[in-house]
Amino acid sequence: MARATRVPYLVSGTNEYGSSNLGRGSATVALRLARKLLREGYMDVRVCTPRGRVLQSNELDELKPPKESDMAKGQQRGNREAKKPKKQKAKVIAAAPSRKETTWRPDFGPAKQK
């Protein structure tokens, strides 16, 4: 007995020889097939979604997956490789003496201006 496979997207189109109804498992593959049928001269190309919505050929862009910039902030993934690494800072310990060498300069008070 053949096992039934689930094809949630149904792509249909009509040409001079008749009509075709083809099932596809994902929106990306269904979109690719619908565009191929349009290029081959099929008319009345439609895609039926798993929820029963029928998309005409001018509505096919709605099947495109959203780009990362179109997603909500919480859904975006960061790319650590693309970010510039932070500069390493030396840790300052309060108990340790300063290692800066400074020269002593006498303080003569405020300078007079002429």
mmCIF file of N, CA and C in Angstrom:
data_model
loop_
_atom_site.group_PDB
_atom_site.id
_atom_site.type_symbol
_atom_site.label_atom_id
_atom_site.label_comp_id
_atom_site.label_asym_id
_atom_site.label_seq_id
_atom_site.Cartn_x
_atom_site.Cartn_y
_atom_site.Cartn_z
ATOM 1 N N MET A 1 0.843 -1.173 0.000
ATOM 2 C CA MET A 1 0.000 0.000 0.000
ATOM 3 C C MET A 1 0.893 1.242 0.000
ATOM 4 N N ALA A 2 0.615 2.173 -0.870
ATOM 5 C CA ALA A 2 1.418 3.391 -0.984
ATOM 6 C C ALA A 2 1.120 4.325 0.189
ATOM 7 N N ARG A 3 2.180 4.946 0.647
ATOM 8 C CA ARG A 3 2.026 5.862 1.771
ATOM 9 C C ARG A 3 1.680 7.252 1.244
ATOM 10 N N ALA A 4 0.671 7.866 1.812
ATOM 11 C CA ALA A 4 0.240 9.187 1.360
ATOM 12 C C ALA A 4 1.183 10.243 1.934
ATOM 13 N N THR A 5 1.663 11.123 1.084
ATOM 14 C CA THR A 5 2.525 12.206 1.541
ATOM 15 C C THR A 5 1.724 13.492 1.573
ATOM 16 N N ARG A 6 2.057 14.308 2.491
ATOM 17 C CA ARG A 6 1.318 15.556 2.667
ATOM 18 C C ARG A 6 1.952 16.651 1.818
ATOM 19 N N VAL A 7 1.167 17.252 0.964
ATOM 20 C CA VAL A 7 1.631 18.370 0.146
ATOM 21 C C VAL A 7 0.732 19.575 0.434
ATOM 22 N N PRO A 8 1.183 20.467 1.289
ATOM 23 C CA PRO A 8 0.310 21.565 1.709
ATOM 24 C C PRO A 8 0.067 22.638 0.645
ATOM 25 N N TYR A 9 0.945 22.749 -0.344
ATOM 26 C CA TYR A 9 0.772 23.786 -1.375
ATOM 27 C C TYR A 9 0.397 23.129 -2.694
ATOM 28 N N LEU A 10 -0.703 23.584 -3.300
ATOM 29 C CA LEU A 10 -1.152 23.055 -4.581
ATOM 30 C C LEU A 10 -0.981 24.149 -5.629
ATOM 31 N N VAL A 11 -0.178 23.854 -6.656
ATOM 32 C CA VAL A 11 0.077 24.811 -7.737
ATOM 33 C C VAL A 11 -0.689 24.333 -8.957
ATOM 34 N N SER A 12 -1.490 25.225 -9.531
ATOM 35 C CA SER A 12 -2.260 24.844 -10.718
ATOM 36 C C SER A 12 -2.091 25.899 -11.803
ATOM 37 N N GLY A 13 -2.204 25.447 -13.033
ATOM 38 C CA GLY A 13 -2.100 26.345 -14.180
ATOM 39 C C GLY A 13 -2.698 25.689 -15.411
ATOM 40 N N THR A 14 -3.050 26.508 -16.399
ATOM 41 C CA THR A 14 -3.676 26.014 -17.622
ATOM 42 C C THR A 14 -2.856 26.451 -18.829
ATOM 43 N N ASN A 15 -2.626 25.514 -19.749
ATOM 44 C CA ASN A 15 -1.981 25.873 -21.016
ATOM 45 C C ASN A 15 -2.841 25.359 -22.168
ATOM 46 N N GLU A 16 -2.302 25.396 -23.375
ATOM 47 C CA GLU A 16 -3.092 25.010 -24.555
ATOM 48 C C GLU A 16 -3.478 23.539 -24.561
ATOM 49 N N TYR A 17 -2.787 22.707 -23.796
ATOM 50 C CA TYR A 17 -3.074 21.272 -23.787
ATOM 51 C C TYR A 17 -3.992 20.848 -22.646
ATOM 52 N N GLY A 18 -4.201 21.708 -21.670
ATOM 53 C CA GLY A 18 -5.043 21.349 -20.533
ATOM 54 C C GLY A 18 -4.536 22.014 -19.263
ATOM 55 N N SER A 19 -4.921 21.458 -18.137
ATOM 56 C CA SER A 19 -4.510 22.056 -16.868
ATOM 57 C C SER A 19 -3.606 21.105 -16.098
ATOM 58 N N SER A 20 -2.803 21.688 -15.226
ATOM 59 C CA SER A 20 -1.898 20.913 -14.374
ATOM 60 C C SER A 20 -2.163 21.267 -12.924
ATOM 61 N N ASN A 21 -2.176 20.283 -12.071
ATOM 62 C CA ASN A 21 -2.290 20.464 -10.628
ATOM 63 C C ASN A 21 -1.131 19.716 -9.993
ATOM 64 N N LEU A 22 -0.220 20.461 -9.358
ATOM 65 C CA LEU A 22 0.971 19.861 -8.785
ATOM 66 C C LEU A 22 1.100 20.264 -7.319
ATOM 67 N N GLY A 23 1.350 19.305 -6.468
ATOM 68 C CA GLY A 23 1.518 19.584 -5.046
ATOM 69 C C GLY A 23 2.975 19.790 -4.694
ATOM 70 N N ARG A 24 3.250 20.688 -3.772
ATOM 71 C CA ARG A 24 4.601 20.954 -3.296
ATOM 72 C C ARG A 24 4.579 21.078 -1.779
ATOM 73 N N GLY A 25 5.689 20.712 -1.151
ATOM 74 C CA GLY A 25 5.748 20.652 0.296
ATOM 75 C C GLY A 25 6.069 21.945 1.014
ATOM 76 N N SER A 26 6.649 22.915 0.317
ATOM 77 C CA SER A 26 7.002 24.168 0.999
ATOM 78 C C SER A 26 6.638 25.360 0.121
ATOM 79 N N ALA A 27 6.539 26.516 0.759
ATOM 80 C CA ALA A 27 6.167 27.743 0.044
ATOM 81 C C ALA A 27 7.233 28.126 -0.976
ATOM 82 N N THR A 28 8.508 27.943 -0.632
ATOM 83 C CA THR A 28 9.593 28.313 -1.540
ATOM 84 C C THR A 28 9.546 27.491 -2.818
ATOM 85 N N VAL A 29 9.337 26.181 -2.687
ATOM 86 C CA VAL A 29 9.289 25.298 -3.856
ATOM 87 C C VAL A 29 8.028 25.571 -4.676
ATOM 88 N N ALA A 30 6.918 25.839 -4.020
ATOM 89 C CA ALA A 30 5.670 26.147 -4.732
ATOM 90 C C ALA A 30 5.814 27.452 -5.508
ATOM 91 N N LEU A 31 6.468 28.438 -4.921
ATOM 92 C CA LEU A 31 6.700 29.715 -5.596
ATOM 93 C C LEU A 31 7.585 29.519 -6.823
ATOM 94 N N ARG A 32 8.631 28.712 -6.678
ATOM 95 C CA ARG A 32 9.536 28.435 -7.803
ATOM 96 C C ARG A 32 8.787 27.748 -8.944
ATOM 97 N N LEU A 33 7.929 26.777 -8.623
ATOM 98 C CA LEU A 33 7.161 26.062 -9.641
ATOM 99 C C LEU A 33 6.151 26.988 -10.326
ATOM 100 N N ALA A 34 5.483 27.832 -9.552
ATOM 101 C CA ALA A 34 4.499 28.752 -10.137
ATOM 102 C C ALA A 34 5.174 29.713 -11.115
ATOM 103 N N ARG A 35 6.342 30.213 -10.756
ATOM 104 C CA ARG A 35 7.065 31.121 -11.668
ATOM 105 C C ARG A 35 7.537 30.387 -12.922
ATOM 106 N N LYS A 36 7.919 29.130 -12.762
ATOM 107 C CA LYS A 36 8.327 28.330 -13.924
ATOM 108 C C LYS A 36 7.147 28.148 -14.877
ATOM 109 N N LEU A 37 5.966 27.849 -14.320
ATOM 110 C CA LEU A 37 4.780 27.684 -15.173
ATOM 111 C C LEU A 37 4.458 28.982 -15.913
ATOM 112 N N LEU A 38 4.603 30.111 -15.238
ATOM 113 C CA LEU A 38 4.353 31.398 -15.894
ATOM 114 C C LEU A 38 5.332 31.636 -17.038
ATOM 115 N N ARG A 39 6.610 31.299 -16.809
ATOM 116 C CA ARG A 39 7.615 31.463 -17.875
ATOM 117 C C ARG A 39 7.316 30.565 -19.071
ATOM 118 N N GLU A 40 6.753 29.392 -18.807
ATOM 119 C CA GLU A 40 6.445 28.444 -19.882
ATOM 120 C C GLU A 40 5.139 28.764 -20.597
ATOM 121 N N GLY A 41 4.478 29.860 -20.215
ATOM 122 C CA GLY A 41 3.284 30.291 -20.926
ATOM 123 C C GLY A 41 1.968 29.807 -20.338
ATOM 124 N N TYR A 42 1.992 29.236 -19.165
ATOM 125 C CA TYR A 42 0.740 28.814 -18.527
ATOM 126 C C TYR A 42 -0.090 30.035 -18.155
ATOM 127 N N MET A 43 -1.400 29.890 -18.242
ATOM 128 C CA MET A 43 -2.319 30.955 -17.859
ATOM 129 C C MET A 43 -3.018 30.537 -16.573
ATOM 130 N N ASP A 44 -3.573 31.494 -15.899
ATOM 131 C CA ASP A 44 -4.367 31.233 -14.702
ATOM 132 C C ASP A 44 -3.577 30.393 -13.678
ATOM 133 N N VAL A 45 -2.320 30.808 -13.433
ATOM 134 C CA VAL A 45 -1.474 30.099 -12.460
ATOM 135 C C VAL A 45 -1.905 30.527 -11.059
ATOM 136 N N ARG A 46 -2.161 29.529 -10.228
ATOM 137 C CA ARG A 46 -2.624 29.795 -8.858
ATOM 138 C C ARG A 46 -1.867 28.893 -7.893
ATOM 139 N N VAL A 47 -1.748 29.373 -6.648
ATOM 140 C CA VAL A 47 -1.160 28.567 -5.572
ATOM 141 C C VAL A 47 -2.153 28.554 -4.422
ATOM 142 N N CYS A 48 -2.516 27.363 -3.979
ATOM 143 C CA CYS A 48 -3.415 27.210 -2.843
ATOM 144 C C CYS A 48 -2.562 26.893 -1.611
ATOM 145 N N THR A 49 -2.694 27.704 -0.564
ATOM 146 C CA THR A 49 -1.898 27.545 0.657
ATOM 147 C C THR A 49 -2.538 26.497 1.571
ATOM 148 N N PRO A 50 -1.808 26.061 2.607
ATOM 149 C CA PRO A 50 -2.375 25.063 3.531
ATOM 150 C C PRO A 50 -3.649 25.538 4.226
ATOM 151 N N ARG A 51 -3.818 26.831 4.380
ATOM 152 C CA ARG A 51 -5.033 27.352 5.028
ATOM 153 C C ARG A 51 -6.179 27.557 4.045
ATOM 154 N N GLY A 52 -5.951 27.200 2.779
ATOM 155 C CA GLY A 52 -7.016 27.280 1.789
ATOM 156 C C GLY A 52 -7.063 28.589 1.022
ATOM 157 N N ARG A 53 -6.122 29.479 1.252
ATOM 158 C CA ARG A 53 -6.105 30.746 0.524
ATOM 159 C C ARG A 53 -5.549 30.508 -0.871
ATOM 160 N N VAL A 54 -6.215 31.033 -1.889
ATOM 161 C CA VAL A 54 -5.791 30.872 -3.272
ATOM 162 C C VAL A 54 -5.134 32.170 -3.732
ATOM 163 N N LEU A 55 -3.850 32.067 -4.108
ATOM 164 C CA LEU A 55 -3.093 33.235 -4.564
ATOM 165 C C LEU A 55 -3.016 33.226 -6.087
ATOM 166 N N GLN A 56 -3.386 34.342 -6.691
ATOM 167 C CA GLN A 56 -3.280 34.496 -8.141
ATOM 168 C C GLN A 56 -1.826 34.807 -8.505
ATOM 169 N N SER A 57 -1.517 34.844 -9.783
ATOM 170 C CA SER A 57 -0.132 35.062 -10.218
ATOM 171 C C SER A 57 0.419 36.418 -9.777
ATOM 172 N N ASN A 58 -0.435 37.432 -9.610
ATOM 173 C CA ASN A 58 0.053 38.745 -9.178
ATOM 174 C C ASN A 58 0.234 38.818 -7.657
ATOM 175 N N GLU A 59 -0.156 37.778 -6.922
ATOM 176 C CA GLU A 59 -0.025 37.748 -5.465
ATOM 177 C C GLU A 59 1.061 36.782 -4.983
ATOM 178 N N LEU A 60 1.838 36.243 -5.910
ATOM 179 C CA LEU A 60 2.805 35.210 -5.546
ATOM 180 C C LEU A 60 3.901 35.717 -4.614
ATOM 181 N N ASP A 61 4.188 37.009 -4.631
ATOM 182 C CA ASP A 61 5.235 37.546 -3.763
ATOM 183 C C ASP A 61 4.891 37.386 -2.285
ATOM 184 N N GLU A 62 3.641 37.145 -1.966
ATOM 185 C CA GLU A 62 3.242 36.946 -0.571
ATOM 186 C C GLU A 62 3.767 35.626 -0.021
ATOM 187 N N LEU A 63 4.192 34.708 -0.897
ATOM 188 C CA LEU A 63 4.759 33.442 -0.442
ATOM 189 C C LEU A 63 6.228 33.547 -0.069
ATOM 190 N N LYS A 64 6.881 34.644 -0.447
ATOM 191 C CA LYS A 64 8.302 34.804 -0.145
ATOM 192 C C LYS A 64 8.509 34.816 1.361
ATOM 193 N N PRO A 65 9.554 34.132 1.840
ATOM 194 C CA PRO A 65 9.842 34.230 3.271
ATOM 195 C C PRO A 65 10.330 35.636 3.597
ATOM 196 N N PRO A 66 9.995 36.161 4.774
ATOM 197 C CA PRO A 66 10.423 37.525 5.108
ATOM 198 C C PRO A 66 11.929 37.598 5.271
ATOM 199 N N LYS A 67 12.499 38.736 4.885
ATOM 200 C CA LYS A 67 13.937 38.954 5.063
ATOM 201 C C LYS A 67 14.202 39.203 6.537
ATOM 202 N N GLU A 68 15.479 39.121 6.909
ATOM 203 C CA GLU A 68 15.817 39.319 8.326
ATOM 204 C C GLU A 68 15.435 40.704 8.799
ATOM 205 N N SER A 69 15.563 41.692 7.940
ATOM 206 C CA SER A 69 15.242 43.057 8.362
ATOM 207 C C SER A 69 13.734 43.239 8.545
ATOM 208 N N ASP A 70 12.920 42.363 7.924
ATOM 209 C CA ASP A 70 11.474 42.454 8.072
ATOM 210 C C ASP A 70 10.986 41.802 9.369
ATOM 211 N N MET A 71 11.851 41.035 10.030
ATOM 212 C CA MET A 71 11.436 40.336 11.245
ATOM 213 C C MET A 71 11.420 41.285 12.439
ATOM 214 N N ALA A 72 10.736 40.872 13.456
ATOM 215 C CA ALA A 72 10.704 41.655 14.685
ATOM 216 C C ALA A 72 12.086 41.628 15.329
ATOM 217 N N LYS A 73 12.377 42.636 16.153
ATOM 218 C CA LYS A 73 13.689 42.746 16.780
ATOM 219 C C LYS A 73 14.074 41.479 17.536
ATOM 220 N N GLY A 74 13.139 40.887 18.254
ATOM 221 C CA GLY A 74 13.433 39.704 19.050
ATOM 222 C C GLY A 74 13.748 38.477 18.214
ATOM 223 N N GLN A 75 13.315 38.460 16.950
ATOM 224 C CA GLN A 75 13.534 37.305 16.091
ATOM 225 C C GLN A 75 14.814 37.412 15.281
ATOM 226 N N GLN A 76 15.433 38.594 15.238
ATOM 227 C CA GLN A 76 16.643 38.760 14.447
ATOM 228 C C GLN A 76 17.806 38.058 15.118
ATOM 229 N N ARG A 77 18.654 37.487 14.303
ATOM 230 C CA ARG A 77 19.843 36.824 14.823
ATOM 231 C C ARG A 77 21.039 37.739 14.650
ATOM 232 N N GLY A 78 21.862 37.815 15.659
ATOM 233 C CA GLY A 78 23.082 38.620 15.564
ATOM 234 C C GLY A 78 24.169 37.840 14.841
ATOM 235 N N ASN A 79 25.061 38.550 14.213
ATOM 236 C CA ASN A 79 26.173 37.918 13.531
ATOM 237 C C ASN A 79 27.451 38.398 14.201
ATOM 238 N N ARG A 80 27.981 37.603 15.111
ATOM 239 C CA ARG A 80 29.149 38.013 15.880
ATOM 240 C C ARG A 80 30.391 38.172 15.000
ATOM 241 N N GLU A 81 30.478 37.400 13.919
ATOM 242 C CA GLU A 81 31.650 37.507 13.052
ATOM 243 C C GLU A 81 31.698 38.864 12.353
ATOM 244 N N ALA A 82 30.539 39.424 12.076
ATOM 245 C CA ALA A 82 30.491 40.688 11.357
ATOM 246 C C ALA A 82 30.766 41.877 12.272
ATOM 247 N N LYS A 83 30.566 41.693 13.570
ATOM 248 C CA LYS A 83 30.786 42.786 14.497
ATOM 249 C C LYS A 83 32.269 42.947 14.784
ATOM 250 N N LYS A 84 32.680 44.195 14.987
ATOM 251 C CA LYS A 84 34.067 44.469 15.310
ATOM 252 C C LYS A 84 34.316 44.073 16.763
ATOM 253 N N PRO A 85 35.382 43.320 17.036
ATOM 254 C CA PRO A 85 35.621 42.922 18.418
ATOM 255 C C PRO A 85 35.986 44.131 19.280
ATOM 256 N N LYS A 86 35.609 44.065 20.540
ATOM 257 C CA LYS A 86 35.899 45.168 21.446
ATOM 258 C C LYS A 86 37.381 45.178 21.788
ATOM 259 N N LYS A 87 37.895 46.383 22.012
ATOM 260 C CA LYS A 87 39.294 46.540 22.366
ATOM 261 C C LYS A 87 39.495 46.063 23.805
ATOM 262 N N GLN A 88 40.586 45.328 24.032
ATOM 263 C CA GLN A 88 40.883 44.837 25.371
ATOM 264 C C GLN A 88 41.323 45.999 26.250
ATOM 265 N N LYS A 89 40.728 46.134 27.426
ATOM 266 C CA LYS A 89 41.105 47.179 28.366
ATOM 267 C C LYS A 89 41.883 46.552 29.505
ATOM 268 N N ALA A 90 42.921 47.252 29.943
ATOM 269 C CA ALA A 90 43.697 46.771 31.080
ATOM 270 C C ALA A 90 42.895 47.013 32.349
ATOM 271 N N LYS A 91 42.844 46.014 33.200
ATOM 272 C CA LYS A 91 42.113 46.157 34.450
ATOM 273 C C LYS A 91 42.967 46.932 35.443
ATOM 274 N N VAL A 92 42.333 47.869 36.151
ATOM 275 C CA VAL A 92 43.040 48.678 37.126
ATOM 276 C C VAL A 92 42.686 48.159 38.512
ATOM 277 N N ILE A 93 43.710 47.830 39.265
ATOM 278 C CA ILE A 93 43.509 47.364 40.630
ATOM 279 C C ILE A 93 43.824 48.543 41.551
ATOM 280 N N ALA A 94 42.894 48.887 42.407
ATOM 281 C CA ALA A 94 43.036 50.067 43.260
ATOM 282 C C ALA A 94 44.189 49.927 44.249
ATOM 283 N N ALA A 95 44.487 48.723 44.701
ATOM 284 C CA ALA A 95 45.539 48.529 45.693
ATOM 285 C C ALA A 95 46.937 48.609 45.085
ATOM 286 N N ALA A 96 47.048 48.404 43.807
ATOM 287 C CA ALA A 96 48.366 48.414 43.162
ATOM 288 C C ALA A 96 48.804 49.840 42.883
ATOM 289 N N PRO A 97 50.100 50.137 43.068
ATOM 290 C CA PRO A 97 50.581 51.491 42.775
ATOM 291 C C PRO A 97 50.571 51.754 41.268
ATOM 292 N N SER A 98 50.492 53.011 40.920
ATOM 293 C CA SER A 98 50.478 53.391 39.515
ATOM 294 C C SER A 98 51.841 53.122 38.897
ATOM 295 N N ARG A 99 51.878 52.695 37.669
ATOM 296 C CA ARG A 99 53.143 52.415 36.991
ATOM 297 C C ARG A 99 53.567 53.564 36.092
ATOM 298 N N LYS A 100 52.790 54.629 36.106
ATOM 299 C CA LYS A 100 53.149 55.789 35.293
ATOM 300 C C LYS A 100 54.359 56.474 35.915
ATOM 301 N N GLU A 101 55.262 56.872 35.066
ATOM 302 C CA GLU A 101 56.408 57.635 35.563
ATOM 303 C C GLU A 101 56.103 59.096 35.298
ATOM 304 N N THR A 102 56.077 59.852 36.365
ATOM 305 C CA THR A 102 55.808 61.277 36.221
ATOM 306 C C THR A 102 56.991 62.054 36.766
ATOM 307 N N THR A 103 57.223 63.200 36.189
ATOM 308 C CA THR A 103 58.288 64.082 36.699
ATOM 309 C C THR A 103 57.653 65.114 37.590
ATOM 310 N N TRP A 104 58.355 65.450 38.645
ATOM 311 C CA TRP A 104 57.828 66.407 39.599
ATOM 312 C C TRP A 104 58.020 67.809 39.071
ATOM 313 N N ARG A 105 56.943 68.597 39.101
ATOM 314 C CA ARG A 105 57.013 69.991 38.681
ATOM 315 C C ARG A 105 56.527 70.849 39.838
ATOM 316 N N PRO A 106 57.287 71.840 40.177
ATOM 317 C CA PRO A 106 56.838 72.704 41.277
ATOM 318 C C PRO A 106 55.655 73.549 40.848
ATOM 319 N N ASP A 107 54.776 73.834 41.764
ATOM 320 C CA ASP A 107 53.585 74.648 41.496
ATOM 321 C C ASP A 107 53.843 76.049 42.014
ATOM 322 N N PHE A 108 53.886 77.029 41.118
ATOM 323 C CA PHE A 108 54.141 78.421 41.503
ATOM 324 C C PHE A 108 52.865 79.225 41.637
ATOM 325 N N GLY A 109 51.746 78.597 41.593
ATOM 326 C CA GLY A 109 50.474 79.307 41.716
ATOM 327 C C GLY A 109 49.988 79.746 40.362
ATOM 328 N N PRO A 110 48.934 80.577 40.345
ATOM 329 C CA PRO A 110 48.376 81.003 39.062
ATOM 330 C C PRO A 110 49.375 81.876 38.301
ATOM 331 N N ALA A 111 49.434 81.681 37.014
ATOM 332 C CA ALA A 111 50.357 82.466 36.172
ATOM 333 C C ALA A 111 49.764 83.831 35.905
ATOM 334 N N LYS A 112 50.637 84.835 35.859
ATOM 335 C CA LYS A 112 50.198 86.200 35.578
ATOM 336 C C LYS A 112 50.138 86.401 34.074
ATOM 337 N N GLN A 113 49.107 87.116 33.650
ATOM 338 C CA GLN A 113 48.970 87.379 32.216
ATOM 339 C C GLN A 113 49.353 88.816 31.942
ATOM 340 N N LYS A 114 50.079 89.050 30.884
ATOM 341 C CA LYS A 114 50.506 90.422 30.539
ATOM 342 C C LYS A 114 49.648 90.999 29.465
#
